[in-house]
mmCIF file of C-alpha atoms in Angstrom:
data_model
loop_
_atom_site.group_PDB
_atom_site.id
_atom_site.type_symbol
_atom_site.label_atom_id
_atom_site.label_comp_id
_atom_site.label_asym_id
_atom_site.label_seq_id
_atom_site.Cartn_x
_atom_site.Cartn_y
_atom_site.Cartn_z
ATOM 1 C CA UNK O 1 14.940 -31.717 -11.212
ATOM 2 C CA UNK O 2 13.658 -30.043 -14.178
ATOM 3 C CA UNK O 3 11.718 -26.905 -13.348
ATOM 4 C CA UNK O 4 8.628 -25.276 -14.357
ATOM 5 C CA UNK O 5 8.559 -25.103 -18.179
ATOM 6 C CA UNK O 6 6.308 -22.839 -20.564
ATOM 7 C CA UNK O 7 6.544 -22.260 -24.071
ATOM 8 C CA UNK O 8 7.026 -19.659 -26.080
ATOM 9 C CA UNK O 9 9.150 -18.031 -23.937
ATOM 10 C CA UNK O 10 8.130 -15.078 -26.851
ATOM 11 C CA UNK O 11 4.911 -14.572 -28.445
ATOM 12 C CA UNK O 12 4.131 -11.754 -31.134
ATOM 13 C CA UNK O 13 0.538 -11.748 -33.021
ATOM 14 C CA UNK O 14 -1.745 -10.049 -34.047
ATOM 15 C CA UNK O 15 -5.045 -8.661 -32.692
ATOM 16 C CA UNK O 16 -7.780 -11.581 -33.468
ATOM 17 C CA UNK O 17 -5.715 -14.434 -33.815
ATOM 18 C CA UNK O 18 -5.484 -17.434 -31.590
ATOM 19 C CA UNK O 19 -2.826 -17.497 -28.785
ATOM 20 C CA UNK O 20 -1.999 -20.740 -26.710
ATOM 21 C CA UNK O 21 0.566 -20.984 -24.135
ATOM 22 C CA UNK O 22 2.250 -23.967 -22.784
ATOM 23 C CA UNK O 23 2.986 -25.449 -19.452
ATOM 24 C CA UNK O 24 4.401 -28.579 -18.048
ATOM 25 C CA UNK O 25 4.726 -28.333 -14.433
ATOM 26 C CA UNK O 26 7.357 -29.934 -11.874
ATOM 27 C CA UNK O 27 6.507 -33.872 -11.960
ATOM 28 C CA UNK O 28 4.941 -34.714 -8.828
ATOM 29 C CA UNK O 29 3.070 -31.077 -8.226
ATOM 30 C CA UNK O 30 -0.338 -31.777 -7.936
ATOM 31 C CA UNK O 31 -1.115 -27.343 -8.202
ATOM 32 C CA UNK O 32 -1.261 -25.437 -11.344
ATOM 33 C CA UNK O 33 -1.680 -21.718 -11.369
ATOM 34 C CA UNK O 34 -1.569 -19.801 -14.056
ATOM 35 C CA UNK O 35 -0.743 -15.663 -13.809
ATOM 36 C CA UNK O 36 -0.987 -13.015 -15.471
ATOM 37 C CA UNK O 37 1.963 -9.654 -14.972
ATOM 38 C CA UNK O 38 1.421 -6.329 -15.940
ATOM 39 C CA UNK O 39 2.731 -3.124 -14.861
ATOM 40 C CA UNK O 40 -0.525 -1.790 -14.437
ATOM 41 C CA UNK O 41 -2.224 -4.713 -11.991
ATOM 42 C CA UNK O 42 0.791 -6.655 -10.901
ATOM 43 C CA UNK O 43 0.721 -10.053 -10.700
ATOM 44 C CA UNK O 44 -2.806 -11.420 -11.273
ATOM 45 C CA UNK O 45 -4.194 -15.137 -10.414
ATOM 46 C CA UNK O 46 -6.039 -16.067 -13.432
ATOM 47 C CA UNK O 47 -6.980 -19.771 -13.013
ATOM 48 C CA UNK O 48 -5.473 -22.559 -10.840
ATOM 49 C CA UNK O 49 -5.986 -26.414 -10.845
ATOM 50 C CA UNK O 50 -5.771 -29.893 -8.255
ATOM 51 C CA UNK O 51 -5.280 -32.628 -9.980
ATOM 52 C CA UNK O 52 -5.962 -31.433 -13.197
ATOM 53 C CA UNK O 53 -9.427 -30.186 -12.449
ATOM 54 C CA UNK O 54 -10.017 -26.630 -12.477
ATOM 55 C CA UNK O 55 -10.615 -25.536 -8.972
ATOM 56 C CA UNK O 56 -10.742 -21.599 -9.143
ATOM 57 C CA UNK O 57 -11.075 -19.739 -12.228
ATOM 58 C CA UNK O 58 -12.369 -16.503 -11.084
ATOM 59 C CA UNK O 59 -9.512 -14.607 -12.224
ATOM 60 C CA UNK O 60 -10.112 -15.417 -16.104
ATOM 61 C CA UNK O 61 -10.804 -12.049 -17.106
ATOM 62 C CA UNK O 62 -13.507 -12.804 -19.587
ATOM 63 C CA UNK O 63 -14.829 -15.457 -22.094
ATOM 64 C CA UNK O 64 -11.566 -15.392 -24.179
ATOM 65 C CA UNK O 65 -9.845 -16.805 -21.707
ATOM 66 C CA UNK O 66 -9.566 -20.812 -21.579
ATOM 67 C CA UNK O 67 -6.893 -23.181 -19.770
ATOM 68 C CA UNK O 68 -7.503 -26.780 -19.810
ATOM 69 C CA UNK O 69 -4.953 -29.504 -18.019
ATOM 70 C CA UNK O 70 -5.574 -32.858 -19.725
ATOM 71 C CA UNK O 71 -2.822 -34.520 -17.648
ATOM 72 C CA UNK O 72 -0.494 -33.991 -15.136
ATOM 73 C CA UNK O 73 2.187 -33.248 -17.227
ATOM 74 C CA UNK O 74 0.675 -30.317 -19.353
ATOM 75 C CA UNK O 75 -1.419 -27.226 -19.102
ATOM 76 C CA UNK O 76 -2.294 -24.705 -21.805
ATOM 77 C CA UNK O 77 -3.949 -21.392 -21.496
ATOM 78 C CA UNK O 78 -5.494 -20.268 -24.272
ATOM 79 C CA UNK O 79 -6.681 -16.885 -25.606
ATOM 80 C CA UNK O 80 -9.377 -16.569 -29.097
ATOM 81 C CA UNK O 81 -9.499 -13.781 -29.895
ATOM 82 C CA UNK O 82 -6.620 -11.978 -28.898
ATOM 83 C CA UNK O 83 -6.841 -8.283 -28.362
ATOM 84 C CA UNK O 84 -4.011 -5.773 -27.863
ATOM 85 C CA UNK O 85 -4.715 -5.233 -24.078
ATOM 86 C CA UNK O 86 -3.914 -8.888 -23.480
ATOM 87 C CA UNK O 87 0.069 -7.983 -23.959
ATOM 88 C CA UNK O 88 1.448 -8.957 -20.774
ATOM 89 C CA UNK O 89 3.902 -11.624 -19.400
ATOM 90 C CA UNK O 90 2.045 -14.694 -18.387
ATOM 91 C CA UNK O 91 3.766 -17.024 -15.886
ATOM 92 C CA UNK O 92 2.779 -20.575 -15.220
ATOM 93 C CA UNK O 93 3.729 -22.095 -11.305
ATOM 94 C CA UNK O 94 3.188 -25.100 -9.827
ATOM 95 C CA UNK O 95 3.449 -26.793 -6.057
ATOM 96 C CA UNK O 96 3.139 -30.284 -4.578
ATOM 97 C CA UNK O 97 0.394 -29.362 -2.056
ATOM 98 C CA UNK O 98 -1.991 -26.596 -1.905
ATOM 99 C CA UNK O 99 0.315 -25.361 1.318
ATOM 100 C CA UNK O 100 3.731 -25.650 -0.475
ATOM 101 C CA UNK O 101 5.468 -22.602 -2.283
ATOM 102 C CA UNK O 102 4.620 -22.344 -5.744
ATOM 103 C CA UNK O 103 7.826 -22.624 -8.015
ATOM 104 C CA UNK O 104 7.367 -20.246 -11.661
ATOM 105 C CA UNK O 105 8.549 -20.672 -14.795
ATOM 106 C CA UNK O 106 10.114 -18.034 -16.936
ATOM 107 C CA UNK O 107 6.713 -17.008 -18.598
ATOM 108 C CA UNK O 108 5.706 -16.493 -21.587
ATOM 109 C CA UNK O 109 6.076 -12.444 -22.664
ATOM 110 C CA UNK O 110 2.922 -12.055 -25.150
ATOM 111 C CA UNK O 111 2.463 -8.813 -27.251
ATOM 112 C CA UNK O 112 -0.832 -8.254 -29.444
ATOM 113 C CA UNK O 113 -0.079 -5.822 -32.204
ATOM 114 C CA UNK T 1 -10.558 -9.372 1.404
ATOM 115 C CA UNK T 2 -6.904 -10.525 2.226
ATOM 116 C CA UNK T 3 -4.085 -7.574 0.530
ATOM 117 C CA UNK T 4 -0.205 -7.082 0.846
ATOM 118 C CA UNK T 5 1.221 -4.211 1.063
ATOM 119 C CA UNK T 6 5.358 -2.750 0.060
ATOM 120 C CA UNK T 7 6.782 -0.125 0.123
ATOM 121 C CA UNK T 8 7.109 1.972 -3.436
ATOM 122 C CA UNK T 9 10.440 1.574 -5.445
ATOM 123 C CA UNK T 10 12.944 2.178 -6.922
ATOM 124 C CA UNK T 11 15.666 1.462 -3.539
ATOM 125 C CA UNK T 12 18.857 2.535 -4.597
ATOM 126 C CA UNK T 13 21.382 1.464 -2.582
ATOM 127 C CA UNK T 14 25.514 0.987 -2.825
ATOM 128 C CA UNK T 15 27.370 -2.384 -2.131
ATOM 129 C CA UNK T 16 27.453 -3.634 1.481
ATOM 130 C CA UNK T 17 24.585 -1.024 2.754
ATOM 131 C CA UNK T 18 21.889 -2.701 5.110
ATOM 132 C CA UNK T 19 18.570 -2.962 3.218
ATOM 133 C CA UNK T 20 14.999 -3.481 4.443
ATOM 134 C CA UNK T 21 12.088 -3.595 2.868
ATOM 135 C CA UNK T 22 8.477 -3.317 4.519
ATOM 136 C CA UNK T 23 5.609 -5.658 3.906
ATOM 137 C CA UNK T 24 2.205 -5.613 5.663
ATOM 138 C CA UNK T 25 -0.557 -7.579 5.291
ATOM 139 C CA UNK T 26 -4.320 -7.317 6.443
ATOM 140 C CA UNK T 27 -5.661 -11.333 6.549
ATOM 141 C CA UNK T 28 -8.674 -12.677 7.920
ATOM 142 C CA UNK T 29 -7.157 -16.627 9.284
ATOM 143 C CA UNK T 30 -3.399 -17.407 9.306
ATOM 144 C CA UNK T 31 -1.466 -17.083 6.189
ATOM 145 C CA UNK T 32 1.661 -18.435 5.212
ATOM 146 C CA UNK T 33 4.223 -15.467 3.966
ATOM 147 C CA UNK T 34 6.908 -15.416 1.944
ATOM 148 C CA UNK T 35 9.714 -13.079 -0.267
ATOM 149 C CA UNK T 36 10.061 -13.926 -3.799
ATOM 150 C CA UNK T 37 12.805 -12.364 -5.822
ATOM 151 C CA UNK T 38 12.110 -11.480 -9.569
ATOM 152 C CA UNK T 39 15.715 -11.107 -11.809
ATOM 153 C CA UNK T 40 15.362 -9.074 -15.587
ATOM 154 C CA UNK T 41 13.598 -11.946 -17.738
ATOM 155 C CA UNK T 42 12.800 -14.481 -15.229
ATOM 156 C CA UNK T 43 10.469 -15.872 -13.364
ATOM 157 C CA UNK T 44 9.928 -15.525 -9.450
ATOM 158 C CA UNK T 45 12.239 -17.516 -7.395
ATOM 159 C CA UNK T 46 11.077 -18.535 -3.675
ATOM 160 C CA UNK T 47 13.572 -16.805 -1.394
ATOM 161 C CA UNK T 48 12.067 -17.567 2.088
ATOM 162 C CA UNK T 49 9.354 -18.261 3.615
ATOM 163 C CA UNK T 50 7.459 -18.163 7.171
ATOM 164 C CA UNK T 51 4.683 -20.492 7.818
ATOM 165 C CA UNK T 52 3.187 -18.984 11.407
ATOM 166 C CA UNK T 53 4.137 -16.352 14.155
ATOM 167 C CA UNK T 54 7.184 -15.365 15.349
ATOM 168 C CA UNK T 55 9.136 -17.684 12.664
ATOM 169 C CA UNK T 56 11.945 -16.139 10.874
ATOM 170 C CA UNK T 57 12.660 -17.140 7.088
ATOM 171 C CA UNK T 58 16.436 -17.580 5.592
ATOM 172 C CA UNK T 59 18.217 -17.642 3.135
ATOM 173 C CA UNK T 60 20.904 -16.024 1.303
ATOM 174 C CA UNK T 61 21.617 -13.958 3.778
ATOM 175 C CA UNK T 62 18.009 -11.929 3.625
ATOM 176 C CA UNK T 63 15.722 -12.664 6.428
ATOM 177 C CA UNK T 64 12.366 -11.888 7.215
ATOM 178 C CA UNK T 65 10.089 -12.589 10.335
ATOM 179 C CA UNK T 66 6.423 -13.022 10.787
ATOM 180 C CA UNK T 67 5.006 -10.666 13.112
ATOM 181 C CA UNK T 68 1.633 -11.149 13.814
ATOM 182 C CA UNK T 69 0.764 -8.420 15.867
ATOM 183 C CA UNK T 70 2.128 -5.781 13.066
ATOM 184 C CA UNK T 71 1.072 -7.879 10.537
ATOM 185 C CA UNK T 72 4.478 -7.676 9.084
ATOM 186 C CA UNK T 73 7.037 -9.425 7.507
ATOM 187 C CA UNK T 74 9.528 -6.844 6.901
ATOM 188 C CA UNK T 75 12.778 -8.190 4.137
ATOM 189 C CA UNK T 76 15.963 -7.306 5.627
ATOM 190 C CA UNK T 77 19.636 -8.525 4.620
ATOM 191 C CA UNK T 78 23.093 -6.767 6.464
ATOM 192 C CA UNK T 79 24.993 -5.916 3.476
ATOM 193 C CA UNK T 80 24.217 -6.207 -0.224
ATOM 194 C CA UNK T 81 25.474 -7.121 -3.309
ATOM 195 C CA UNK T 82 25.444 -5.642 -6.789
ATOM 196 C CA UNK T 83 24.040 -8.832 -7.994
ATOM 197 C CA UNK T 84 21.175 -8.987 -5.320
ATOM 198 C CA UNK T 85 19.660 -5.784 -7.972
ATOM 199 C CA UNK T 86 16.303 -7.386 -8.439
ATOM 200 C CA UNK T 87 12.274 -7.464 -8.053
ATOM 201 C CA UNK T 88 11.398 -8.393 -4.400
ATOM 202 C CA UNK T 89 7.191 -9.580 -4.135
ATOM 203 C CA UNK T 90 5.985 -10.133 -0.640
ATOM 204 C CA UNK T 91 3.255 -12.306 -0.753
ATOM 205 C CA UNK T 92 0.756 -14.290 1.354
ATOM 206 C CA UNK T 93 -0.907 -17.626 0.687
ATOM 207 C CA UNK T 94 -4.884 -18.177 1.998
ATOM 208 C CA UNK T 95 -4.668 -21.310 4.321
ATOM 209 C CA UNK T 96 -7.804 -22.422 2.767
ATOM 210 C CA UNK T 97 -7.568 -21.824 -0.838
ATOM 211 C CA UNK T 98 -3.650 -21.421 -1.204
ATOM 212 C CA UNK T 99 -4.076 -18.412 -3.485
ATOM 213 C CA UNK T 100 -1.280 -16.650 -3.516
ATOM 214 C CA UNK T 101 -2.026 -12.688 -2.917
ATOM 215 C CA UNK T 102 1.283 -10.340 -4.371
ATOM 216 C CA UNK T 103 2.371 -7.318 -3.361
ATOM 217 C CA UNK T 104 3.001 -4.833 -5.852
ATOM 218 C CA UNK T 105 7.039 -5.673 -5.904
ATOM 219 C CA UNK T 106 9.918 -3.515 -4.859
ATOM 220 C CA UNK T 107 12.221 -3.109 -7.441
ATOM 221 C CA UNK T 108 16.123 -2.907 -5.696
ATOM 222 C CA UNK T 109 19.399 -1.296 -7.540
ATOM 223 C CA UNK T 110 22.838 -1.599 -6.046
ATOM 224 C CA UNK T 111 25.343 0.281 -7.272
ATOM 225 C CA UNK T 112 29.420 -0.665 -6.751
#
């Protein structure tokens, strides 16, 4: 089975401009989480989803921050506008239950200039 | 709220040495635990896991057990490789939410 998939794998912009990252999570996982990895904070919980429907977004850091999951198949996170201290590696993961390990994809390493 | 706690890295350690690496956890019902391993580039792969007390998690030769009453669940593998030179996260999952909560990782070199 095809794993978790995101895309870019790379993503280089600059401050102000609109950044969306892509994920398609294992078919038949019914959890989406999206996180954010720094050196700083670690590994951060920003959002996750059941079913598509947003169940927990308290970890978007601010207003900037959007992810949306229109089917089961895709997920995008979305950042307008982008500011230098957004530069981090953001992983996508996804599980079958809400009790199953979560399985990553290789993230997406973002860099604001 | 629910944390995880590892011990600070770098471990430096040569080829076939015993490693361990500590993990404690302060939870408020009965998480689920696991190891995940982080290679250069990658994304975090499960390595085991430990659903309630006393169980012990697999694989690869690491192992781990979930000890309630330390609130542990220590990573521990008999001899390692060069190629087991990684990023080790302990983490916890909330029964009730399934958040995951990270530790801060444990970054492991192994020298030949």
């Amino acid at each position: 089975d095809a794993g978790v998939i995101q895309s870019p794998r790379h993503e280089v912009t600059e401050m102000g401009q609109e950044v969306t990252l892509r994920c398609k999570p294992i078919s038949g996982h019914d959890y989406l989480f999206w996180y954010r990895q720094t050196m700083m904070r670690g590994l951060e919980l920003l959002i996750y989803f059941n079913n598509n429907v947003p169940i927990d977004d308290s970890g978007m850091p601010e207003d900037r921050f959007s992810a949306k999951m229109p089917n089961a198949s895709f997920s995008t996170l979305k950042i307008q506008p982008s500011e230098p201290r957004d530069s981090a590696v953001y992983f996508c993961a996804s599980s079958r239950e809400g009790n199953q390990p979560q399985h990553f994809g290789d993230g997406t390493r973002l860099s604001i200039l | 709220g629910d944390s995880v706690t590892q011990m600070e890295g770098p471990v430096t350690l040569s080829e076939e040495a015993f490693l361990t690496i500590n993990c404690t956890y302060t939870a408020t019902g009965y998480p689920s635990l696991f190891w995940y391993v982080q290679y250069p580039g990658e994304g975090l792969q499960l390595l085991l896991k430990a659903t309630k007390a006393d169980d012990k998690g697999s694989n690869k030769g690491f192992e781990a057990t979930y000890r309630k009453e330390t609130t542990s669940f220590h990573l521990e593998k008999g001899s390692v490789q060069v190629s087991d030179s990684a990023v080790y996260f302990c983490a916890l999952s909330d029964p009730r939410t399934y958040k995951y909560i990270f530790g801060t990782g444990t970054r492991l070199k192994v020298l030949a």
